[in-house]
mmCIF file of C-alpha atoms and ligand atoms in Angstrom:
data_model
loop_
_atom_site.group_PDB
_atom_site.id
_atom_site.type_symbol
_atom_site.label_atom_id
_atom_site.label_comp_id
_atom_site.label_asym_id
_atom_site.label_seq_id
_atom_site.Cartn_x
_atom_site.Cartn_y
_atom_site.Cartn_z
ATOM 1 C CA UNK S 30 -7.581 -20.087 -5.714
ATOM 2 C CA UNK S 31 -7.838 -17.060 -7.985
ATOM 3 C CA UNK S 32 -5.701 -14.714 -7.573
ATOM 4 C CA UNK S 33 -8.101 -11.335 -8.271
ATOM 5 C CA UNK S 34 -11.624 -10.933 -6.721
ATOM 6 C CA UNK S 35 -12.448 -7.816 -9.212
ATOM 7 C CA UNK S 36 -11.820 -5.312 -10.968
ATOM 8 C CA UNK S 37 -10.194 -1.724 -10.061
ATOM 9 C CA UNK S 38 -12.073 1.016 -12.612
ATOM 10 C CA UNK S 39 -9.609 4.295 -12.226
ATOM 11 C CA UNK S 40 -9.037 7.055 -15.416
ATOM 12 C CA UNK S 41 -6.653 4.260 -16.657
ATOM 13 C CA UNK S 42 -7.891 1.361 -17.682
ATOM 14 C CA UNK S 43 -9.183 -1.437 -15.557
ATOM 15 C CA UNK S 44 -6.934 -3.242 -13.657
ATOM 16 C CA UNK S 45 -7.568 -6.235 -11.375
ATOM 17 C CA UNK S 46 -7.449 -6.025 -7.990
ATOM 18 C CA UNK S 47 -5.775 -8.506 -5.202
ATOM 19 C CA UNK S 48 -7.837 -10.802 -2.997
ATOM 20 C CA UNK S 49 -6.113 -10.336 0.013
ATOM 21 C CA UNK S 50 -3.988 -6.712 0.574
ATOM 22 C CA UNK S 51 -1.741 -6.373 4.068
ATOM 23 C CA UNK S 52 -0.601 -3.095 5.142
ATOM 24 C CA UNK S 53 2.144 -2.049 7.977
ATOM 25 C CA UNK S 54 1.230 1.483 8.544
ATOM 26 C CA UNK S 55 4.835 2.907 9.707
ATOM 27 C CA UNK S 56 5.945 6.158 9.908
ATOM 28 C CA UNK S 57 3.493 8.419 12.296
ATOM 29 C CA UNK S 58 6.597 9.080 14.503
ATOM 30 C CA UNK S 59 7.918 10.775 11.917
ATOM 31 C CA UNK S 60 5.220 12.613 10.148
ATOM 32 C CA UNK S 61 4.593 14.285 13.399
ATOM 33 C CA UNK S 62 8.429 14.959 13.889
ATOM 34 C CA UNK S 63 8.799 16.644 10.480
ATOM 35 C CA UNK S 64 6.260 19.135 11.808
ATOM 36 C CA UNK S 65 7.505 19.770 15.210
ATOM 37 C CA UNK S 66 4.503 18.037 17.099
ATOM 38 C CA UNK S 67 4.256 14.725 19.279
ATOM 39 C CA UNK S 68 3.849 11.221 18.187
ATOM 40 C CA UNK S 69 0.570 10.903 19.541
ATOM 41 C CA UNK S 70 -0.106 13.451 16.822
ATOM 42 C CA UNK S 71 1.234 11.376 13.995
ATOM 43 C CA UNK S 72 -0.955 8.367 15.558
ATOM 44 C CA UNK S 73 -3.735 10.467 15.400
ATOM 45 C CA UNK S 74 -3.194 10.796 11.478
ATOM 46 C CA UNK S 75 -2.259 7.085 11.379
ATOM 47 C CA UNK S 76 -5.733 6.363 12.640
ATOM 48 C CA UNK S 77 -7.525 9.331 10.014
ATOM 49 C CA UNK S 78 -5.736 7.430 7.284
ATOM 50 C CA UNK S 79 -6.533 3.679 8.023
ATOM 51 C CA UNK S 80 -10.208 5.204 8.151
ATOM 52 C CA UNK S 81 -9.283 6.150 4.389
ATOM 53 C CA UNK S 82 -7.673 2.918 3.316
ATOM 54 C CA UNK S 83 -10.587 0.727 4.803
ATOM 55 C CA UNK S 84 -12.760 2.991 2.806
ATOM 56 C CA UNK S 85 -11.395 2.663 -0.120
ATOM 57 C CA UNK S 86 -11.094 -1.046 0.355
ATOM 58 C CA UNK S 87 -14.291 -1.979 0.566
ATOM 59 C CA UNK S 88 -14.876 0.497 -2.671
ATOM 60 C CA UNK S 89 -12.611 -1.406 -4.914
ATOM 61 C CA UNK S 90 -14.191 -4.709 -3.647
ATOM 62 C CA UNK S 91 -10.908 -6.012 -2.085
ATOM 63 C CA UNK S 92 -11.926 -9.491 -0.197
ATOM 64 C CA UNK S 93 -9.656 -9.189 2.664
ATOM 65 C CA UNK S 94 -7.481 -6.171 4.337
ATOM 66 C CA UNK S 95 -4.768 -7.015 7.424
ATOM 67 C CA UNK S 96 -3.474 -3.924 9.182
ATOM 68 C CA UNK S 97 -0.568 -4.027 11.162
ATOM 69 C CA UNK S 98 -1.760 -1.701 14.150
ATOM 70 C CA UNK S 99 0.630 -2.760 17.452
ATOM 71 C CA UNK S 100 3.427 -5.207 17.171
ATOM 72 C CA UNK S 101 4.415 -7.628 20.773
ATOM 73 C CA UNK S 102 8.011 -5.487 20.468
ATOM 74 C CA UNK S 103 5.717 -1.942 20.328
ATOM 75 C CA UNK S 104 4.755 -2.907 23.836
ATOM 76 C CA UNK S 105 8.633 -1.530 24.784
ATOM 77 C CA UNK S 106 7.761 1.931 23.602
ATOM 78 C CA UNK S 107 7.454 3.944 26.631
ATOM 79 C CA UNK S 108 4.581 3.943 28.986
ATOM 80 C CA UNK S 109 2.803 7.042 27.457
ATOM 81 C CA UNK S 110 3.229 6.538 23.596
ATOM 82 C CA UNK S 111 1.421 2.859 24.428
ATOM 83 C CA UNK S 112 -1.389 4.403 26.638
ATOM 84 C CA UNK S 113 -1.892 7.134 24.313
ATOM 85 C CA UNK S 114 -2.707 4.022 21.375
ATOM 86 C CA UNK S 115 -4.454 1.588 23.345
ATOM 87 C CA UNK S 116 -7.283 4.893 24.059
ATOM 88 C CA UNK S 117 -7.095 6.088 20.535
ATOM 89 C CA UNK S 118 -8.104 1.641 19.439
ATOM 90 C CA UNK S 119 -10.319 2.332 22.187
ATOM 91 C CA UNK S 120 -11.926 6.031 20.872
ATOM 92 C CA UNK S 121 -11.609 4.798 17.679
ATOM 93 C CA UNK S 122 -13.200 1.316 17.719
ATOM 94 C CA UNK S 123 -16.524 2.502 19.757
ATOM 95 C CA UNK S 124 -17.082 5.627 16.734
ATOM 96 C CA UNK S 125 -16.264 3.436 13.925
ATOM 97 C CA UNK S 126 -18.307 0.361 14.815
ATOM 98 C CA UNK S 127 -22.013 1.903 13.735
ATOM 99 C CA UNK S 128 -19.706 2.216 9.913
ATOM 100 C CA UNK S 129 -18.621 -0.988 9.954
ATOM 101 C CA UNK S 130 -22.227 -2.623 10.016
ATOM 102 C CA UNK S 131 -23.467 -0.297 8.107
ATOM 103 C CA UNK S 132 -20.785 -1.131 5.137
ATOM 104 C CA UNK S 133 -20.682 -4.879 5.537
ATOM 105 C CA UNK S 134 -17.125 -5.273 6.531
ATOM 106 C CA UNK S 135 -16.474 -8.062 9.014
ATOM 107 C CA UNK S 136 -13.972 -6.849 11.493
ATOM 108 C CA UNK S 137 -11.377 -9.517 13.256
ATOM 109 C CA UNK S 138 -8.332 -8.598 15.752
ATOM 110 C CA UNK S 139 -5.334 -10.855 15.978
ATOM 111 C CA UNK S 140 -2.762 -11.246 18.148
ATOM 112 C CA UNK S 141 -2.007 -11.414 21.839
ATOM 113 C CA UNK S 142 -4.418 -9.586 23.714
ATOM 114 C CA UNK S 143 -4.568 -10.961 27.155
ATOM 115 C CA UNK S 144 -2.112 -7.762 28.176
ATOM 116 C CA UNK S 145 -4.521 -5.115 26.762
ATOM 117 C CA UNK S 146 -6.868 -2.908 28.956
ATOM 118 C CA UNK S 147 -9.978 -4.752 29.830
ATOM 119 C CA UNK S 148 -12.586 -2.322 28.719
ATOM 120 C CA UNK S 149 -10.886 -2.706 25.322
ATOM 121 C CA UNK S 150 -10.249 -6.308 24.818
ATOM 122 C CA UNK S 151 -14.294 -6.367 25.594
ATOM 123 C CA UNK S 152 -14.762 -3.586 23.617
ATOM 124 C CA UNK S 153 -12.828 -5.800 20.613
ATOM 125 C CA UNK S 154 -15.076 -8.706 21.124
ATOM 126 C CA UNK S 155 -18.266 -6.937 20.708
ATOM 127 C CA UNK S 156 -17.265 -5.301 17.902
ATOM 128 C CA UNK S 157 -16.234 -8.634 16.253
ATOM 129 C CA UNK S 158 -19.687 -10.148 17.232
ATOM 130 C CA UNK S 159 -21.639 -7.350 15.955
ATOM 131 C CA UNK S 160 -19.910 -7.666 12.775
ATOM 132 C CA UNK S 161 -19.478 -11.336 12.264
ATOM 133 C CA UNK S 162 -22.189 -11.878 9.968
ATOM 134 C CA UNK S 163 -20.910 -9.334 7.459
ATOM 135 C CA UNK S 164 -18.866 -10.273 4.238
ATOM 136 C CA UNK S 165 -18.069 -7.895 1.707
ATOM 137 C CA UNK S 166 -14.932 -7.108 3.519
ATOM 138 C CA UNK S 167 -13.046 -8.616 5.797
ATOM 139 C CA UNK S 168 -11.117 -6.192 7.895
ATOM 140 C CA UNK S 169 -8.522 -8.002 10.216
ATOM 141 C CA UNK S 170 -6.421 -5.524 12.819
ATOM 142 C CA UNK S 171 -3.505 -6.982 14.168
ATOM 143 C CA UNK S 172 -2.469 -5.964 17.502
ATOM 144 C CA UNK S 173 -0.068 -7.323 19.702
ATOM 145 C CA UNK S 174 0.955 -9.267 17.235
ATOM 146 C CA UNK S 175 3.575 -11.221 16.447
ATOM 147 C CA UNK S 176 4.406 -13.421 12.942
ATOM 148 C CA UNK S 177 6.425 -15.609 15.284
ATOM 149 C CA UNK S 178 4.448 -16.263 18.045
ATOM 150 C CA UNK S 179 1.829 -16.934 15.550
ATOM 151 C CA UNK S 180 3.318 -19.897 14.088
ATOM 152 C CA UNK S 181 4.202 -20.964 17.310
ATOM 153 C CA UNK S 182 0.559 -20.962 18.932
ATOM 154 C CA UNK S 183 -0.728 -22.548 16.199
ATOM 155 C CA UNK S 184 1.656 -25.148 16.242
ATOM 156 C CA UNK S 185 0.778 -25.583 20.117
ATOM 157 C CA UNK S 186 -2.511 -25.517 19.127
ATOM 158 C CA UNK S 187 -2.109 -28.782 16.692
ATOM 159 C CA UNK S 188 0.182 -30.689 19.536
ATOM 160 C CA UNK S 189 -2.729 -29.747 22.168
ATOM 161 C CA UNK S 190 -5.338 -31.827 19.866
ATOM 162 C CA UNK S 191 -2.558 -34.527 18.906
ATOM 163 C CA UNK S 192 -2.540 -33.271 15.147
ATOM 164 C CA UNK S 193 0.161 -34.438 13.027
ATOM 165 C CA UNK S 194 2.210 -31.082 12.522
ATOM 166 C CA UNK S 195 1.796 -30.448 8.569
ATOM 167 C CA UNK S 196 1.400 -27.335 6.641
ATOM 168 C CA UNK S 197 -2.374 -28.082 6.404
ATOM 169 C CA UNK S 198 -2.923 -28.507 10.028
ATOM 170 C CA UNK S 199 -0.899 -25.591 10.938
ATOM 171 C CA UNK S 200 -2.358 -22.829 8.452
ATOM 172 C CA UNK S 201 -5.731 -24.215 10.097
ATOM 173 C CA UNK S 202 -4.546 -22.634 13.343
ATOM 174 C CA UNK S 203 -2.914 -19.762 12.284
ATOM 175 C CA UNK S 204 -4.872 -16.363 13.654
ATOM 176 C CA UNK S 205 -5.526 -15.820 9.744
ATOM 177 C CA UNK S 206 -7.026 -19.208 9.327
ATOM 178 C CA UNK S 207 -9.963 -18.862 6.565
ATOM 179 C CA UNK S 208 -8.877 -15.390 4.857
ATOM 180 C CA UNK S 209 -7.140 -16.210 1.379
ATOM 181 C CA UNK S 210 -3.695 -16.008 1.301
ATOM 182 C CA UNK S 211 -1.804 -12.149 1.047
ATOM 183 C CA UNK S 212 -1.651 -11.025 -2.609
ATOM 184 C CA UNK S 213 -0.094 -7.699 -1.817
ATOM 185 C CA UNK S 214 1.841 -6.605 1.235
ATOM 186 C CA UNK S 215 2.468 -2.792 0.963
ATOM 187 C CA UNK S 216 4.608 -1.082 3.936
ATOM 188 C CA UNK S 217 5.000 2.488 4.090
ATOM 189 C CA UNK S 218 7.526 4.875 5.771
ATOM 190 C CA UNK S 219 10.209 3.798 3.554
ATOM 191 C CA UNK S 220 11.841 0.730 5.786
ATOM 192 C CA UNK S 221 12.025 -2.515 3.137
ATOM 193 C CA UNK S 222 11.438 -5.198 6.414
ATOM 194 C CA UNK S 223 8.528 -7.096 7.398
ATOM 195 C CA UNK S 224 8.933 -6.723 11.275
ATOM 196 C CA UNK S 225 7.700 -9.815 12.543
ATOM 197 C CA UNK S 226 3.941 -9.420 10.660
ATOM 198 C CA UNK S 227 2.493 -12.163 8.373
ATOM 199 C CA UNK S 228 5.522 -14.600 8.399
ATOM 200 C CA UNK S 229 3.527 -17.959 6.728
ATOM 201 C CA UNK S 230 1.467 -16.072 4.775
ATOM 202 C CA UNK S 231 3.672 -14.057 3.471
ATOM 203 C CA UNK S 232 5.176 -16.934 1.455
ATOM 204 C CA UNK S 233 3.970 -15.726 -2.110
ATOM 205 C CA UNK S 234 3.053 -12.310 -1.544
ATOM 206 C CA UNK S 235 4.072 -9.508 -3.589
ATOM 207 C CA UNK S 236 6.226 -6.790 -1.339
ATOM 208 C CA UNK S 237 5.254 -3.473 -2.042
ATOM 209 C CA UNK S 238 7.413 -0.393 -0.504
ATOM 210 C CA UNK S 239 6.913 3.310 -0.575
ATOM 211 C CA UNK S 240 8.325 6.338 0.722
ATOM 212 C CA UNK S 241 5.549 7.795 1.835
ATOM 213 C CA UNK S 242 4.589 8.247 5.437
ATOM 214 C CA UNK S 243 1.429 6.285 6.702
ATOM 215 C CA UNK S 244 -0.360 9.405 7.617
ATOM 216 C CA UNK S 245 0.262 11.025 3.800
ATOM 217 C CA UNK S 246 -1.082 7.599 2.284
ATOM 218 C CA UNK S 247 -3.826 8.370 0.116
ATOM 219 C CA UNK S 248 -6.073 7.130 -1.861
ATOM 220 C CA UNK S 249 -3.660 7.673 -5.036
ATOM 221 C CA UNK S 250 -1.077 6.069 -3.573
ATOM 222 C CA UNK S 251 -3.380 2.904 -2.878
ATOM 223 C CA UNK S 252 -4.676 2.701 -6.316
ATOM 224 C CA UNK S 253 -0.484 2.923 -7.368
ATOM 225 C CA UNK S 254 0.398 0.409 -6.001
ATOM 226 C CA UNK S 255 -2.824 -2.125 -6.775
ATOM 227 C CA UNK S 256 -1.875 -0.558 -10.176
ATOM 228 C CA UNK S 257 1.881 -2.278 -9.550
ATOM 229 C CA UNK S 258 0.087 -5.290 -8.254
ATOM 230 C CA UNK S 259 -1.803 -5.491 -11.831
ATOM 231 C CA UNK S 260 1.560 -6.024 -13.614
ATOM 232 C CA UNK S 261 3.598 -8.381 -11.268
ATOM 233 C CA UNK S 262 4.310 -11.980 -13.342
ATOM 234 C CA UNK S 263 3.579 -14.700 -10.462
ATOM 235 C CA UNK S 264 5.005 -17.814 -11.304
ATOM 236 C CA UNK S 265 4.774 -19.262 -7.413
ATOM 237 C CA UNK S 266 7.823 -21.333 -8.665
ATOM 238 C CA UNK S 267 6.912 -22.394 -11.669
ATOM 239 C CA UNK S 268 7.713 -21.312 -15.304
ATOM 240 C CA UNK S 269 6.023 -19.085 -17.136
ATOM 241 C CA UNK S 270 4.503 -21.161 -19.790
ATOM 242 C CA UNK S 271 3.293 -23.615 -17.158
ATOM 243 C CA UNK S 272 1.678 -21.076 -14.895
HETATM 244 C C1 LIG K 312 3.673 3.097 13.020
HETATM 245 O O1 LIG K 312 4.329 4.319 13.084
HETATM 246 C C2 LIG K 312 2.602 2.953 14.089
HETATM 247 C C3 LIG K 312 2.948 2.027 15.181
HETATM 248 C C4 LIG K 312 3.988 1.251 15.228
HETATM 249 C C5 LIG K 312 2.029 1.979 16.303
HETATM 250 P P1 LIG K 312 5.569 4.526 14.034
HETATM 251 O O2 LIG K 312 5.087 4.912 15.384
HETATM 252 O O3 LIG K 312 6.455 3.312 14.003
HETATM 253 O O4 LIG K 312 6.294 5.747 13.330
HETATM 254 P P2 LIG K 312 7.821 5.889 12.990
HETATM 255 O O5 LIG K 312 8.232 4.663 12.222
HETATM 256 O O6 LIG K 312 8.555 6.020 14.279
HETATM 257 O O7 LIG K 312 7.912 7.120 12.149
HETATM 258 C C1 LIG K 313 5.963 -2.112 12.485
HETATM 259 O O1 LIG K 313 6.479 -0.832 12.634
HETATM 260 C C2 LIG K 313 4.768 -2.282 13.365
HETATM 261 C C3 LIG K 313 3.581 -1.482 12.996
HETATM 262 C C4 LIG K 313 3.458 -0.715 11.959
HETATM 263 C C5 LIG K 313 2.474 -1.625 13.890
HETATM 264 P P1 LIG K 313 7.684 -0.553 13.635
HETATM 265 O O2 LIG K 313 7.978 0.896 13.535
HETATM 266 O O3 LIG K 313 7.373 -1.095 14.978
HETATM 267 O O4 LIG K 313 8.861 -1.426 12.994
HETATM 268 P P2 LIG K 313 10.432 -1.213 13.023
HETATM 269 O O5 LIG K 313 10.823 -0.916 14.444
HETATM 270 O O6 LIG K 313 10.729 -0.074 12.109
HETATM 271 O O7 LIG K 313 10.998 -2.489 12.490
HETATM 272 MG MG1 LIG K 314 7.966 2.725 12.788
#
């Protein structure tokens, strides 16, 4: 497996880009804090500046993109700050969806979903039908998701079919099965954990961390840090002469 799809052309000279890029968007809470207003208006931003990243994604000619959009332990935020997201997934998915097709990005949710409204986990499936012939980006949303439970289900999954439990059979179950493995995890808001995302295929990945709140990521701060991607050594435990 290669480990860049393409090159990034910015004023500096070209750099390549990853295959696969993750993203946990944190810090909406406090974006809308620092300015006096609800969280629901920091989610709102959240949601403006996926829009951005996805945008930009697809641009640069990244193959894959995983958002971290709801985590299993978000579910014990209180009542209103959980409603509030599931309608703004809901709001957002239905006015997005025409974009999607019309940009070939292939859009895939992952996680737990069988707690989730009903009008949105069938609003999730269309949307994934719709789009599952596209390919020049493949834009996975994980909600209700957990890196644990993951592992776990797939490794159900293998003992359901009577599959010896190896790291070949297991990947092949994981919710990411098929997308290339994560080049570059970046988490914003300033907290250096991964919070129970991408556990397994976070193996080899290069962990990027900035300040910067998720709703003040922009498109210069994306193109920083594919630009501190493009000079990361990755030996994936070998030596440098041999890699
Ligand atoms: C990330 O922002 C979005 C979700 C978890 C849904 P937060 O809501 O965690 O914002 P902070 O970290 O409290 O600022
Ligand atoms: C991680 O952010 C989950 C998402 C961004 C969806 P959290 O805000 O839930 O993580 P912690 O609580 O800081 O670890
Ligand atoms: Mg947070």
């Amino acid at each position: 497996m290669t480990m860049t799809s393409s090159v990034l052309k910015t004023s500096e000279p070209a750099v390549p880009v990853p295959r696969h890029v993750a993203v946990i968007m944190d810090g909406n809470g406090r974006w809308a804090s620092l300015r006096g207003r609800p969280r629901s208006f920091g989610h709102r931003a959240g949601l403006r500046s996926a829009r951005r990243l996805v945008r930009a994604s697809r641009r640069y000619r990244i193959e894959a993109l995983t958002v971290f959009a709801f985590s299993q332990e978000n579910w014990q935020r209180p009542d209103t700050e959980v409603r509030l997201l599931m309608q703004l997934f809901l709001h957002t998915l239905s006015k997005e969806l025409k974009a999607l097709r019309e940009n070939d990005i292939r859009l895939r949710f992952i996680g737990e979903h069988s707690s989730f409204p009903a009008d949105l986990r069938q609003l999730m499936r269309t949307a994934e039908a719709k789009t599952v012939r596209n390919g020049a980006l493949h834009l996975t949303v994980a909600v209700g998701y957990s890196g644990r439970w993951d592992i776990l289900q797939a490794a159900e999954a293998c003992q359901r079919q009577g599959l010896v439990l190896n790291a070949e059979n297991l990947e092949a179950h994981l919710q990411t099965a098929g997308l290339p493995s994560v080049d570059l995890l970046i988490r914003t808001g300033g907290e250096r954990r991964i919070s129970n995302f991408l556990l397994w295929p976070l193996a080899y990945t290069e962990l990027y961390f900035t300040e910067t709140l998720w709703p003040d990521f922009a498109e210069h701060d994306f193109v920083q840090a594919l630009g501190w991607f493009a000079g990361r050594e990755r030996r994936f435990g070998l030596v440098p002469e041999a890699a």
